[in-house]
Amino acid sequence: MEIHRIGRDAVVLNDQLEVPGIGFLAVNAYVLKAAEPVVVDTGLSLPDRNFVEALGSVIDPADVRWIWLTHPDRDHTGGLFDLLEAAPQARVITTYIGAGILSTERPLPLDRVYLLNPGQSLDVGDRTLTGFRPPLYDSPATVGFYDDRSRICFSSDCFGAPMPTSELAGGNEVRDVPRDALRAGQLLWATLDSPWVHNVDQTKFLGTAEPIRAMDPDVILSTHLPPAAGQLSEFLDMLATAPSSDPFIGPDQRALEEMLASFEPAAGAQV
Ligand SMILES: [Fe+2]
Ligand SMILES: [Fe+2]
């Protein structure tokens, strides 16, 4: 895991996945150094990742007070239960449906849950965090948030983009990504992760970007993108084109078999 700092207030715990045919997808969790420290999501659920150990290079896990789970997909919940053990004071910020989804696999103890809906706020000692539903999302539980002190918006899956190289997926600045590759990657991700975007009333859909427009954040931190400073208007333009962009159609069985055949040893080779 790569560790990047964003100003004084936030730290990125950057991981990534190579997605065949798509590119390299950043999978970021964050630490917000509030008076009551907040961990935002808990990384991939792969067995060789030790989220709590990586977190320990940034903050003593025992000091964590809040775990803002933007939604309970498995690329966000990897270290969740280990962190709850390592951080006895921490509570998981999620929604009723978020806690419900988790309860189908491993229920959260209810005294460790803090339910927060879009539009509601939480005081974490030296700042107020306000939840909102990002315009693009892949879970009914998704709630991002805005920190009024650092002026950072945590957008969950929204604005993500697979990157053409591992180096870019591990980078600390989205400005390093060529503009065309960034726009193409964001639209690919939008249609792959939120395929409903093709079915929406365009005017109503753009209305869902109003909360983030009103925040006017200095920095947008997506789970699946390098940190993005000063990019709000570019990102809002991207959203406007998402409903009419090409739908994503994944590889089918024939494509999978062709890919597997390309991995097989040459005919006659001895194994
Ligand atoms: Fe997701
Ligand atoms: Fe995700």
Coordinates of N, CA and C in Angstrom, one line a residue, residues 1 15-17 27 42-51 69 71-82 102 105:
M1 N 0.8 -1.2 0.0 CA 0.0 0.0 0.0 C 0.9 1.2 0.0
D15 N -4.2 1.5 -2.6 CA -4.0 0.2 -3.1 C -4.5 0.2 -4.5
Q16 N -4.4 -0.9 -5.3 CA -4.9 -1.0 -6.6 C -5.1 -2.4 -7.1
L17 N -6.0 -2.5 -8.1 CA -6.3 -3.8 -8.7 C -6.1 -3.7 -10.2
V27 N -7.7 1.7 -5.4 CA -8.7 1.4 -4.4 C -8.1 2.1 -3.1
T42 N -12.2 0.8 4.2 CA -11.1 0.0 4.8 C -10.5 -1.0 3.8
G43 N -10.5 -0.6 2.5 CA -9.7 -1.3 1.6 C -10.2 -2.6 1.1
L44 N -9.4 -3.3 0.2 CA -9.8 -4.5 -0.4 C -9.9 -5.7 0.6
S45 N -10.8 -6.6 0.2 CA -11.0 -7.8 1.1 C -10.1 -9.0 0.7
L46 N -9.0 -8.7 -0.1 CA -8.1 -9.8 -0.4 C -7.3 -10.3 0.8
P47 N -7.1 -11.6 0.9 CA -6.5 -12.2 2.1 C -5.1 -11.7 2.4
D48 N -4.3 -11.2 1.4 CA -3.0 -10.8 1.7 C -2.8 -9.4 2.1
R49 N -3.9 -8.6 2.2 CA -3.8 -7.2 2.6 C -4.0 -7.1 4.1
N50 N -3.1 -6.4 4.7 CA -3.3 -6.1 6.2 C -3.6 -4.7 6.4
F51 N -4.9 -4.3 6.3 CA -5.3 -2.9 6.4 C -4.8 -2.2 7.7
L69 N -18.0 4.3 6.5 CA -18.1 3.2 5.5 C -19.0 3.8 4.4
H71 N -19.9 2.7 1.6 CA -20.9 1.6 1.2 C -20.2 0.3 1.4
P72 N -21.0 -0.8 1.6 CA -20.4 -2.0 2.1 C -20.0 -3.0 0.9
D73 N -19.5 -2.4 -0.2 CA -18.9 -3.3 -1.2 C -17.5 -3.8 -0.7
R74 N -17.1 -4.9 -1.3 CA -15.9 -5.6 -0.7 C -14.6 -4.9 -0.9
D75 N -14.6 -3.9 -1.8 CA -13.4 -3.2 -2.0 C -13.3 -2.0 -1.0
H76 N -14.3 -2.0 -0.1 CA -14.4 -0.9 0.9 C -14.4 -1.5 2.4
T77 N -14.6 -2.8 2.5 CA -14.8 -3.4 3.8 C -13.7 -4.3 4.3
G78 N -12.6 -4.4 3.5 CA -11.5 -5.4 3.8 C -11.1 -5.4 5.2
G79 N -10.7 -4.2 5.8 CA -10.2 -4.2 7.1 C -11.2 -3.9 8.2
L80 N -12.5 -3.9 7.9 CA -13.5 -3.3 8.7 C -13.5 -4.0 10.1
F81 N -13.6 -5.3 10.1 CA -13.8 -6.0 11.4 C -12.5 -6.0 12.2
D82 N -11.3 -6.1 11.5 CA -10.0 -6.0 12.2 C -9.9 -4.6 12.8
L102 N -24.5 -5.6 5.5 CA -23.5 -6.2 6.3 C -24.0 -7.4 7.1
E105 N -23.8 -11.1 6.0 CA -22.5 -11.9 6.1 C -22.0 -11.9 7.5

